[in-house]
Coordinates of C-alpha atoms (C1' of nucleotides) in Angstrom, one line a residue:
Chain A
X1 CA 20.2 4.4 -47.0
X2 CA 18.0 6.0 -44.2
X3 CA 14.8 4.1 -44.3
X4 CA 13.0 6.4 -42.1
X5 CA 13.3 9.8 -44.1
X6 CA 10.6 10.1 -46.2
X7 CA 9.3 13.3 -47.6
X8 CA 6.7 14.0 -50.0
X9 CA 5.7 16.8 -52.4
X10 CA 1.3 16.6 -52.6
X11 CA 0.6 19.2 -55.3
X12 CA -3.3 20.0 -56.1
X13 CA -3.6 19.7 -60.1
X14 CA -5.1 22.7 -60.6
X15 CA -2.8 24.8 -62.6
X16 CA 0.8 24.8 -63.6
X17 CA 3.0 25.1 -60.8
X18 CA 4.6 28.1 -60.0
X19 CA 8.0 28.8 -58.7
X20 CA 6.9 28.9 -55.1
X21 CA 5.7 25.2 -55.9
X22 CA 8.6 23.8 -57.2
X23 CA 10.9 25.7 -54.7
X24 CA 9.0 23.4 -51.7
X25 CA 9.5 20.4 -54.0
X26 CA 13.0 21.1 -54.3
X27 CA 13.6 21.3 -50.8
X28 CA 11.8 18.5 -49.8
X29 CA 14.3 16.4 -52.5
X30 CA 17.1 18.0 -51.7
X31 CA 16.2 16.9 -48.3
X32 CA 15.4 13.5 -49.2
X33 CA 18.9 12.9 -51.3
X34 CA 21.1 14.5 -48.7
X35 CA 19.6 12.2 -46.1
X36 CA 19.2 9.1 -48.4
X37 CA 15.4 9.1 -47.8
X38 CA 13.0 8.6 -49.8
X39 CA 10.8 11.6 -52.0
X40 CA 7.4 10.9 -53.1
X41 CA 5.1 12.7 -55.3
X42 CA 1.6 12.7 -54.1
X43 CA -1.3 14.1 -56.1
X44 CA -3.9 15.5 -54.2
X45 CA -6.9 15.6 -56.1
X46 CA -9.9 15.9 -53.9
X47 CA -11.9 18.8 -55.9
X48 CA -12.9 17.6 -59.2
X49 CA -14.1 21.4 -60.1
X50 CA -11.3 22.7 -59.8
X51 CA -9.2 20.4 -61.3
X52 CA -7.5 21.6 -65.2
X53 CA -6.6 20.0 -67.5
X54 CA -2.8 19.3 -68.6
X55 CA -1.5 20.6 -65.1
X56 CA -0.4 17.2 -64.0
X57 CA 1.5 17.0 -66.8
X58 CA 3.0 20.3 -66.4
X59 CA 3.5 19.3 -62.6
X60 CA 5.5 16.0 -64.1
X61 CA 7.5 17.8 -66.1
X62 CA 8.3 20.9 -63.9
X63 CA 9.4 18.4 -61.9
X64 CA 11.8 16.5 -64.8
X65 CA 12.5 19.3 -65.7
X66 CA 14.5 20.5 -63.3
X67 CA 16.0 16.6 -62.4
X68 CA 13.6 16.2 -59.2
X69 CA 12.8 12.3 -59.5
X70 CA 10.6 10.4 -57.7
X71 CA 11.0 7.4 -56.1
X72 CA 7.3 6.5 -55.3
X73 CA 4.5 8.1 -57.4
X74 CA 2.7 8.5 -60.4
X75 CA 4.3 6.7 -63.1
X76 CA 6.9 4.9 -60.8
X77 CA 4.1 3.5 -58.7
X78 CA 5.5 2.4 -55.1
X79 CA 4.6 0.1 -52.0
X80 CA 2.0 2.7 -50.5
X81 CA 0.1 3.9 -53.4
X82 CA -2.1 4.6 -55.8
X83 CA -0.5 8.1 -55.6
X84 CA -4.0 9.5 -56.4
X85 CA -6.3 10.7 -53.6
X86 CA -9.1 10.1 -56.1
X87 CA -8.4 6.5 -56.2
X88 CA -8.1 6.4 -52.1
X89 CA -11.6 7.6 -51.1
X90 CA -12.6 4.5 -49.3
X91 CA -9.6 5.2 -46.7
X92 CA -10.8 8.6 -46.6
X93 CA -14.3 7.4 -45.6
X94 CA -13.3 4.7 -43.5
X95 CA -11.5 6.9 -41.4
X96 CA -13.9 9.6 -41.1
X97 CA -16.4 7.1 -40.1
X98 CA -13.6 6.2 -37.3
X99 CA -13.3 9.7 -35.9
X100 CA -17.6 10.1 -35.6
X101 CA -18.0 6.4 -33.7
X102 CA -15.2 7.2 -31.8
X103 CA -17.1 10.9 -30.8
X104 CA -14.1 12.9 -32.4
X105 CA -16.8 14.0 -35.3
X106 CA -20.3 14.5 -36.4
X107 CA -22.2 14.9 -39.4
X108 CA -23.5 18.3 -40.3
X109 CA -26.5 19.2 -42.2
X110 CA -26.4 22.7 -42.6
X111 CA -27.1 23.5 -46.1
X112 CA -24.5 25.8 -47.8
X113 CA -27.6 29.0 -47.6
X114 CA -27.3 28.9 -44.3
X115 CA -23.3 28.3 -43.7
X116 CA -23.4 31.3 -46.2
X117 CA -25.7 33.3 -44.0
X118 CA -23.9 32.4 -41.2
X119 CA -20.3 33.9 -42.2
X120 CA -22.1 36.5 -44.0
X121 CA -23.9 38.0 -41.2
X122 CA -20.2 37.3 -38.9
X123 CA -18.3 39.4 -40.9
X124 CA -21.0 42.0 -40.8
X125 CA -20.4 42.2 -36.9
X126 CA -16.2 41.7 -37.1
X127 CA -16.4 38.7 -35.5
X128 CA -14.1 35.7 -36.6
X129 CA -16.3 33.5 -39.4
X130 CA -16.4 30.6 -38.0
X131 CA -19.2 27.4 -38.2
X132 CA -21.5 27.7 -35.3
X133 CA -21.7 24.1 -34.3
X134 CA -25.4 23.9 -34.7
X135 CA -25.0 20.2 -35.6
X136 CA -22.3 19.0 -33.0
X137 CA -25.1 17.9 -30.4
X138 CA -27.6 16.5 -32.5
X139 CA -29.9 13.6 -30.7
X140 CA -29.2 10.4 -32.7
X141 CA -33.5 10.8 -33.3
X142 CA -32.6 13.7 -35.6
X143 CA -29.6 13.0 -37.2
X144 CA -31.2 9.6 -38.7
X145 CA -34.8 11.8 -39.4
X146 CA -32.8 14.2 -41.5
X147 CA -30.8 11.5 -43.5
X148 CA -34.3 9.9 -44.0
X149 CA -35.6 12.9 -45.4
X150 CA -32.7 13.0 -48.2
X151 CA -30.1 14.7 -46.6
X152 CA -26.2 14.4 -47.1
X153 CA -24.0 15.2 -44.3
X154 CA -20.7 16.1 -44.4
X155 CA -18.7 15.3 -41.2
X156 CA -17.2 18.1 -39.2
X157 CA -14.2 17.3 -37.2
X158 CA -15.3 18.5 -33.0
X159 CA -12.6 20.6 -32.0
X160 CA -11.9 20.7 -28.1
X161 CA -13.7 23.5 -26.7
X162 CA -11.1 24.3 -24.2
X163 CA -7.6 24.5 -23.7
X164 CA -5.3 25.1 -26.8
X165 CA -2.9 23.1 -29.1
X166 CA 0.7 23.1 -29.4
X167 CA 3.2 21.7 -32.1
X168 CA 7.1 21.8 -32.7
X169 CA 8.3 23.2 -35.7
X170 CA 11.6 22.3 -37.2
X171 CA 11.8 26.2 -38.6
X172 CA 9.4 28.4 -36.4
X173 CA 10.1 26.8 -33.0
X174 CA 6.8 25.8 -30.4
X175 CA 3.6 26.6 -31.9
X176 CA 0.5 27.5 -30.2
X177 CA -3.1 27.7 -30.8
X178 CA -6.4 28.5 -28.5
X179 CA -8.6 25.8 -29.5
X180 CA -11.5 28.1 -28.7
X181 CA -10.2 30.0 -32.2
X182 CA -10.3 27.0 -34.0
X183 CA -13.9 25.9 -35.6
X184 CA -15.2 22.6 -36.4
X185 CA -13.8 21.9 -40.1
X186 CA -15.4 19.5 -42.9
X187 CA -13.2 16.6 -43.1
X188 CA -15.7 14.5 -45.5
X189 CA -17.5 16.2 -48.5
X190 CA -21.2 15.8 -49.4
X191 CA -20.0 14.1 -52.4
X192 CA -17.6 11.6 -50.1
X193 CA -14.7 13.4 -51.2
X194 CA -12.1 14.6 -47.8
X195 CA -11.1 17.8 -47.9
X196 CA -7.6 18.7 -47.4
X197 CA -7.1 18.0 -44.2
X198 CA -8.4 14.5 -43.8
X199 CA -6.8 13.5 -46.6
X200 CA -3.4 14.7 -45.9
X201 CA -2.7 13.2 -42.7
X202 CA -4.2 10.1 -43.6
X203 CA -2.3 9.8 -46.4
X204 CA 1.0 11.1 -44.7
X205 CA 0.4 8.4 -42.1
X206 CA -0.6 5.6 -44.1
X207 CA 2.9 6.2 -46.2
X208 CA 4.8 6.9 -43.4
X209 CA 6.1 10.4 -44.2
X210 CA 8.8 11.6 -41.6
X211 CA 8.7 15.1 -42.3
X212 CA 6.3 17.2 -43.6
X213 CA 8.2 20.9 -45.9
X214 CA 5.7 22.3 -46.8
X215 CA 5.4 26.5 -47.0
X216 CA 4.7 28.5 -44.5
X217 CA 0.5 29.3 -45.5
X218 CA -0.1 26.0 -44.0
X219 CA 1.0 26.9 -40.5
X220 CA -2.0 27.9 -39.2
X221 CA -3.5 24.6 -40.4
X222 CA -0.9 22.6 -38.9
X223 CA -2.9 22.9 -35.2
X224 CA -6.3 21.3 -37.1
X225 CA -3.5 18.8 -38.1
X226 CA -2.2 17.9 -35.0
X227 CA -5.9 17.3 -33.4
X228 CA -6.5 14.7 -35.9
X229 CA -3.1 13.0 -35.3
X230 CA -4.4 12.6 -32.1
X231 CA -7.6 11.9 -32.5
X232 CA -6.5 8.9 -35.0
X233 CA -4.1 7.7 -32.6
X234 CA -1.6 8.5 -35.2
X235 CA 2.0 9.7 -34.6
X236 CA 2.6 13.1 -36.1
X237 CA 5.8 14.0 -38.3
X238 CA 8.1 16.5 -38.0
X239 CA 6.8 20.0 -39.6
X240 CA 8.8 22.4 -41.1
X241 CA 7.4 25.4 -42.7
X242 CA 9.1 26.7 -45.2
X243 CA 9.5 30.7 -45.6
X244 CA 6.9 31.8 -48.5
X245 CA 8.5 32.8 -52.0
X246 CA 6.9 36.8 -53.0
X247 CA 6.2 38.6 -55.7
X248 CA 7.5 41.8 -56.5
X249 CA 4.7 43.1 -54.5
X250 CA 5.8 41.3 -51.7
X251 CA 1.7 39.4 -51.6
X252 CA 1.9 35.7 -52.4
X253 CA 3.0 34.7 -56.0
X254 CA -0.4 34.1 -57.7
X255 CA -1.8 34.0 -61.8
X256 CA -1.1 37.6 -61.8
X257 CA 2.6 37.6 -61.4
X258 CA 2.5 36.0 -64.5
X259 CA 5.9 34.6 -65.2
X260 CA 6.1 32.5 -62.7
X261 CA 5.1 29.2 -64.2
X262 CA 8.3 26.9 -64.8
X263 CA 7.2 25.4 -68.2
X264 CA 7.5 29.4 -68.8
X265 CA 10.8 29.7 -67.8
X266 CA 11.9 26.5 -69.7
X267 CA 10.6 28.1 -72.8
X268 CA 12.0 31.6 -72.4
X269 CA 15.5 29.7 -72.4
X270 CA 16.4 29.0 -68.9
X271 CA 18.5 26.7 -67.9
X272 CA 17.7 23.9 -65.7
X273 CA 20.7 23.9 -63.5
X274 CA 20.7 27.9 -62.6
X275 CA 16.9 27.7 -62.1
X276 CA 18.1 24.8 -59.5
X277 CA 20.5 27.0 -58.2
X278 CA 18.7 30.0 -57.8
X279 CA 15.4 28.1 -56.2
X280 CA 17.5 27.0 -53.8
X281 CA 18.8 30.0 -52.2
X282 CA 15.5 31.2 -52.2
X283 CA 14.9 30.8 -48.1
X284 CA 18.2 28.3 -47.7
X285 CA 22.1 29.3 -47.8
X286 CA 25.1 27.7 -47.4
X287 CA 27.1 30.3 -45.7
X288 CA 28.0 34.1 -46.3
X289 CA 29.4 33.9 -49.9
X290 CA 28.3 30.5 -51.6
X291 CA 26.3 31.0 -54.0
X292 CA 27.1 28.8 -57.2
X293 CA 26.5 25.1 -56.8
X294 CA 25.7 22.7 -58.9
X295 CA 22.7 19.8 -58.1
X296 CA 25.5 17.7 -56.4
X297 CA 26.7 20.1 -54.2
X298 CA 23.0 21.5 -53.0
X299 CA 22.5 17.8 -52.1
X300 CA 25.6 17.4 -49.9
X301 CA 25.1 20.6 -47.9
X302 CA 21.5 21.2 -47.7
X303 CA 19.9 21.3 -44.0
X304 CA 16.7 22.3 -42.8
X305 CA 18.9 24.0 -39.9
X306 CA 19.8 26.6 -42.8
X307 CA 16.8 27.3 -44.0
X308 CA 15.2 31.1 -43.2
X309 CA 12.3 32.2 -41.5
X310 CA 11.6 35.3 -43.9
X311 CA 9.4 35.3 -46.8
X312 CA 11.8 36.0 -50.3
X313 CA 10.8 38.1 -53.0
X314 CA 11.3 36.2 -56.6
X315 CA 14.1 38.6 -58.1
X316 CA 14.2 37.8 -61.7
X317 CA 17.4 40.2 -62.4
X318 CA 19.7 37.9 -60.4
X319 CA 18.2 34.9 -61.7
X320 CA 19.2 36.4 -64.8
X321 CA 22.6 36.7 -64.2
X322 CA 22.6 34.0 -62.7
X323 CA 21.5 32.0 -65.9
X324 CA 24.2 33.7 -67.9
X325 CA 27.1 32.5 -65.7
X326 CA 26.0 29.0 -66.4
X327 CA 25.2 29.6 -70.5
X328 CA 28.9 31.0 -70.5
X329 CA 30.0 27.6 -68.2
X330 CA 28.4 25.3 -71.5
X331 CA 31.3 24.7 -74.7
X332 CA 30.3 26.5 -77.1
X333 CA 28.9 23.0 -79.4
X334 CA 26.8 22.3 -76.4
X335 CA 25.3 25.5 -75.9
X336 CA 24.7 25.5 -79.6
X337 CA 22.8 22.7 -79.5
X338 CA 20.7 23.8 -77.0
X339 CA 20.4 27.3 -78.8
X340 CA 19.2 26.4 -81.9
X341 CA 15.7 25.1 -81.4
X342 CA 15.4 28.8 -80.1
X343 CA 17.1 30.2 -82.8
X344 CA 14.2 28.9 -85.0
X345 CA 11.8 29.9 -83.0
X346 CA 12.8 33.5 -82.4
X347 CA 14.6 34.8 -84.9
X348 CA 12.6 36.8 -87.5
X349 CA 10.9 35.3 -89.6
X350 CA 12.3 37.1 -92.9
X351 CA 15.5 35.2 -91.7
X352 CA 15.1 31.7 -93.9
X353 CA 14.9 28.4 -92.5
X354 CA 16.3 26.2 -91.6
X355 CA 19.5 27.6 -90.0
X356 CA 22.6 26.9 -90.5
X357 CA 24.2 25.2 -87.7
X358 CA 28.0 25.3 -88.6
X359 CA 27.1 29.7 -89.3
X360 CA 25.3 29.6 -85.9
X361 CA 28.3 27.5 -84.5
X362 CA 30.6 30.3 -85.7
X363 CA 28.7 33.3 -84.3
X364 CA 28.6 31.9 -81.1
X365 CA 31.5 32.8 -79.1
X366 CA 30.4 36.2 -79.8
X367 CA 27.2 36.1 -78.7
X368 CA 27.8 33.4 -75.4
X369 CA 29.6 36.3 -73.4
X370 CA 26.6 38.9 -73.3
X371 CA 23.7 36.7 -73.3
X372 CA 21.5 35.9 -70.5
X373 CA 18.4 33.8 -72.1
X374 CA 18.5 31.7 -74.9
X375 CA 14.7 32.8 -76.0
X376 CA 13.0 35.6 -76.5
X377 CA 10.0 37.0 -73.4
X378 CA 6.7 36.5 -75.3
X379 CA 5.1 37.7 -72.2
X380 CA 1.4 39.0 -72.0
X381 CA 1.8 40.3 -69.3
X382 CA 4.6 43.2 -70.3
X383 CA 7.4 42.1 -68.1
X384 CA 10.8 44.0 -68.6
X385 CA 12.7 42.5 -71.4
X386 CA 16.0 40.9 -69.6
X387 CA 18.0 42.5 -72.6
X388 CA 20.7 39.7 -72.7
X389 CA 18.3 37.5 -75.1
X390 CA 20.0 35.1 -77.7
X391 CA 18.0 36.0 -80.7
X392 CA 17.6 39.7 -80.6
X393 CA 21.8 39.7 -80.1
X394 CA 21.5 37.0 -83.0
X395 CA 19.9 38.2 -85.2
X396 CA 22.7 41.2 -85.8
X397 CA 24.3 38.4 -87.7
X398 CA 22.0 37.6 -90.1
X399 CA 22.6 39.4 -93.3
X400 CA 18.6 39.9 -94.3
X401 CA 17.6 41.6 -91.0
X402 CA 20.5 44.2 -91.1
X403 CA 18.2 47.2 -91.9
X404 CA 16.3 47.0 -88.7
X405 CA 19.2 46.6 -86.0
X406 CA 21.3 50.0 -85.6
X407 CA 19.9 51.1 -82.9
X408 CA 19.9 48.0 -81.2
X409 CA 23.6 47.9 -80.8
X410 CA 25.3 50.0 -78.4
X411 CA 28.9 49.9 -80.3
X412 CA 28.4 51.6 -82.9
X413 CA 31.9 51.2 -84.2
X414 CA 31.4 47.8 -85.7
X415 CA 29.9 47.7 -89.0
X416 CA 28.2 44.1 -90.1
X417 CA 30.6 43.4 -92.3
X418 CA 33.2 44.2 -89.9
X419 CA 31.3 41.5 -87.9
X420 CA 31.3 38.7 -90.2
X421 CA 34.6 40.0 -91.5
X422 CA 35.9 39.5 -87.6
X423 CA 34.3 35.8 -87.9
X424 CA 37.1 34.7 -90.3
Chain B
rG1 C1' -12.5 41.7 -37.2
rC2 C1' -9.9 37.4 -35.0
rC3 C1' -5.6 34.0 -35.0
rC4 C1' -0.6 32.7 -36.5
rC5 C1' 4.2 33.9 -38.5
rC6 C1' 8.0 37.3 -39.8
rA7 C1' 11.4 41.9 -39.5
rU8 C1' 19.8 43.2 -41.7
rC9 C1' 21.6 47.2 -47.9
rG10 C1' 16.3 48.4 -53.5
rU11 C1' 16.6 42.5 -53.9
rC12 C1' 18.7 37.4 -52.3
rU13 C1' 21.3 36.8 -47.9
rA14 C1' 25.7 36.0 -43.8
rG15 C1' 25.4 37.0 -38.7
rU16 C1' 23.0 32.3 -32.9
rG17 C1' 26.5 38.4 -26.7
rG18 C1' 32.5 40.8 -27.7
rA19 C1' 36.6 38.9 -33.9
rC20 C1' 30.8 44.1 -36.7
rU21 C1' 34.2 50.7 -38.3
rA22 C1' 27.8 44.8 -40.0
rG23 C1' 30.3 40.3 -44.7
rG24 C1' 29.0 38.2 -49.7
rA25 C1' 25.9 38.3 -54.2
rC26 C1' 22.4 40.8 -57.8
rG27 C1' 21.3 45.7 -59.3
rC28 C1' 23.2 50.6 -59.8
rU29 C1' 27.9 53.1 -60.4
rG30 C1' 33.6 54.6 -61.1
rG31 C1' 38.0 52.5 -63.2
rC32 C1' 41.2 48.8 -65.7
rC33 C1' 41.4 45.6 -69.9
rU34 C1' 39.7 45.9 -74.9
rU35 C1' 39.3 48.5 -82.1
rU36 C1' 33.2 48.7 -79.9
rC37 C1' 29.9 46.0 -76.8
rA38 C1' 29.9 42.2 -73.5
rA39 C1' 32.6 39.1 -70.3
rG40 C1' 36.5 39.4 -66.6
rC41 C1' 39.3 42.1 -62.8
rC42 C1' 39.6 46.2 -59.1
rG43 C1' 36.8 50.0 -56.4
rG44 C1' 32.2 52.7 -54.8
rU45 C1' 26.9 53.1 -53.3
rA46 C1' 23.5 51.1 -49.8
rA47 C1' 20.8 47.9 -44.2
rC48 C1' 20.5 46.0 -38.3
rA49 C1' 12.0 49.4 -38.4
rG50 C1' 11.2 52.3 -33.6
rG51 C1' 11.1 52.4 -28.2
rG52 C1' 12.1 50.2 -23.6
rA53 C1' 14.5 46.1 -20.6
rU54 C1' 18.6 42.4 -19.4
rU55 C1' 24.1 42.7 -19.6
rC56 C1' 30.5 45.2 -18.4
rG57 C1' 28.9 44.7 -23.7
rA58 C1' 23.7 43.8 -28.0
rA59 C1' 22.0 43.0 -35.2
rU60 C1' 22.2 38.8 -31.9
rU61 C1' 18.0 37.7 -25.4
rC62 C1' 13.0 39.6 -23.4
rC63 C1' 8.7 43.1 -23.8
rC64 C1' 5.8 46.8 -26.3
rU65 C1' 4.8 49.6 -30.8
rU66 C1' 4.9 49.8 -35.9
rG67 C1' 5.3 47.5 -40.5
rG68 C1' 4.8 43.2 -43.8
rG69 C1' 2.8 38.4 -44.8
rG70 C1' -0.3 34.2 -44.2
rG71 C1' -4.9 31.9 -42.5
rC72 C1' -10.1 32.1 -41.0
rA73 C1' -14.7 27.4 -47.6
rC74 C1' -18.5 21.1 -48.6
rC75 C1' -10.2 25.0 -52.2
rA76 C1' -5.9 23.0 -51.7

RNA sequence: GCCCCCAUCGUCUAGUGGACUAGGACGCUGGCCUUUCAAGCCGGUAACAGGGAUUCGAAUUCCCUUGGGGGCACCA
């Protein structure tokens, strides 16, 4: 057991995750298991707008899902909790109110017309939007007459004016940043909430997180990071940014690449171990011809040493094929098992319920060798249909659907009856 | 606009100065097998973004250009 690898995965609950999410949680337990470490689950909810309803459930079970326990966090509890940044604001506060006595922050009373204003009128002239520091200086006289009069701060954090800031990176290499294109962040709300930053190195320090995989959107971040590592007194971790997973478009995977959500995947009839699989050669390899390995095997040879520097697009034909290798790898009772909840929820409805299991049983070995999902797309969004799905191929079988399948089938040779007949 | 990161087949990738006529996989495609389809097996297609420099020798090192991505909130 190596007590000093400890890695955690901080999602925000305000949506279900998508497969760039669960691909940095995967790495950062893969990371944890090889190593022995320790892999925490941290929810980071610090914006009660945003926050939706059901997505820490879907995060939980994204997470089960795919066979990603925890060893400290919601539900298991553990020695540096609660796992909630909700239920941490006093640290949050206390620790702001370190960084202003200690002259590494101020409190700002800019209202948001005038911070709005501000970036409005700086874009206007293609300069960088960036907070003016009206408030960095302010005579003690003034800052106490203006919280008199009814005003609530936030706290900026003062960014050096000179010089710049530099940080190693277990992927990129040396990073470096001119301070002077850095601007004084929020780190505590008006409402006493920390924003992002505050919270997450507070929280990384106070549970002692070695190593920080997170994806590569936080680089530029990482230097506003650093400062407050320093600031604090506080010994940074190792970073490591992990290359960003596309969309087809090659832009960050957002709401509009549509199926990308795992609970999605889960009901379209993935499998859990070649969703695994695929995820994790998604910015990581083995070597040049690897490519099927099963959870025991990613644990044994993952390394951060192996990981890419290039953002991946999400290719959904080879995770298709994927899929299908391991569908065919199941016996045919267990993949029957898993097939029928499917089955009843696909097939058409003139078919009559509830299936027979010993008929389905039957058909199978037919079916297991061309299939490539287990459900059907029910996508909004009008992705390509895979065209290896369980039920359409199933339904061929079924006696009262006959009339509508011809032109399905490409071998036209085989007559229905020849089908069953073939069955025995 | 400014800052940062990245750059090998359409896609996922191997490659850390010579073993590269650039390897594997998906996709596409030809064949075999097979009563059809699929699976499987065998083969094909297809890439080092461009330009300089370093070197006896660059996909591999450096610089520039171009391209792509990310960031620049009282969001994470």
């Amino acid at each position: 057991m190596n007590q000093s690898i400890r890695v955690r995965y901080a999602p925000s609950p305000t949506g279900m995750p998508h497969v760039g999410n669960i691909r940095t949680a995967l790495f950062n337990w893969l990371f944890a298991r090889h190593h022995g470490g320790t892999f925490i689950v941290r929810i980071e909810d610090t914006d009660a707008s945003r926050k939706v309803e059901g997505a820490l459930e879907d995060i939980l079970e994204s997470l089960r899902w795919l066979g990603l326990d925890w060893d400290e966090g919601p539900e298991v509890g553990g020695e540096c909790g609660p796992y909630f940044q909700s239920q941490r604001l006093d640290l949050y506060q206390k620790h702001a109110r370190q960084l202003v006595e200690a002259g590494h922050a101020y409190p700002c009373f800019c209202s948001p017309q005038r911070l709005d204003d501000m970036r409005r009128e700086q874009t206007q002239r293609k300069q960088p939007p960036g907070y003016d520091r009206h408030c960095r200086e302010l005579p003690q006289g003034e800052i106490d007459r203006l919280r008199d009069g009814g005003t609530v701060p936030v706290v900026r954090f003062k960014i050096p004016l000179q010089g710049q800031t530099n940080f190693g990176d277990l992927i990129r290499g040396d990073v470096t940043f001119e301070n002077s294109t850095l601007d004084d962040f929020v780190i505590l709300k008006s409402d006493g909430y920390p924003t992002y930053h505050l919270a997450n190195v507070v929280d990384d320090h106070l549970m002692r997180i070695s190593h920080v995989l997170r994806a590569d959107e936080w680089l530029s971040s990482t230097p506003k990071h650093k400062l407050l590592y320093d600031a604090l007194d506080y010994k940074p971790p190792y970073w490591a940014h992990l290359p960003m997973i596309l969309g087809p478009d090659r832009a960050k995977l957002s709401k509009r690449h549509g199926a990308a959500s795992l609970t999605e995947f889960r009901d379209r009839g993935y499998l859990p171990q070649a969703m695994t699989n695929f995820l994790a050669l998604l910015g990581w390899s083995l070597d040049d011809r690897t490519e099927l390995m099963d959870r025991k095997e990613l644990v044994e040879h993952f390394s951060l040493e192996r990981v890419g520097k290039t953002g991946a697009i999400f290719g959904m034909d080879k995770l298709d094929w994927m899929n299908g290798v391991y569908l065919r790898k199941l016996t045919t009772p267990e993949l029957t098992d898993l097939a029928m909840p499917f089955l009843e929820r696909d097939l058409a409805s003139s078919i009559p319920r509830p299936l027979d299991r010993e008929y389905v049983l039957r058909i199978m070995p037919l079916l297991q060798e061309r299939i490539r999902t287990l459900g059907k797309a029910h996508l909004p969004s009008g992705d390509a249909p895979s065209g290896g799905e369980l039920p359409e191929l199933a339904e061929f079988f079924f006696p009262d659907n006959l009339q509508h399948d011809p032109e399905r089938l490409r071998g036209k040779k085989l007559s229905p009856e020849g089908a069953r007949e073939a069955l025995g």
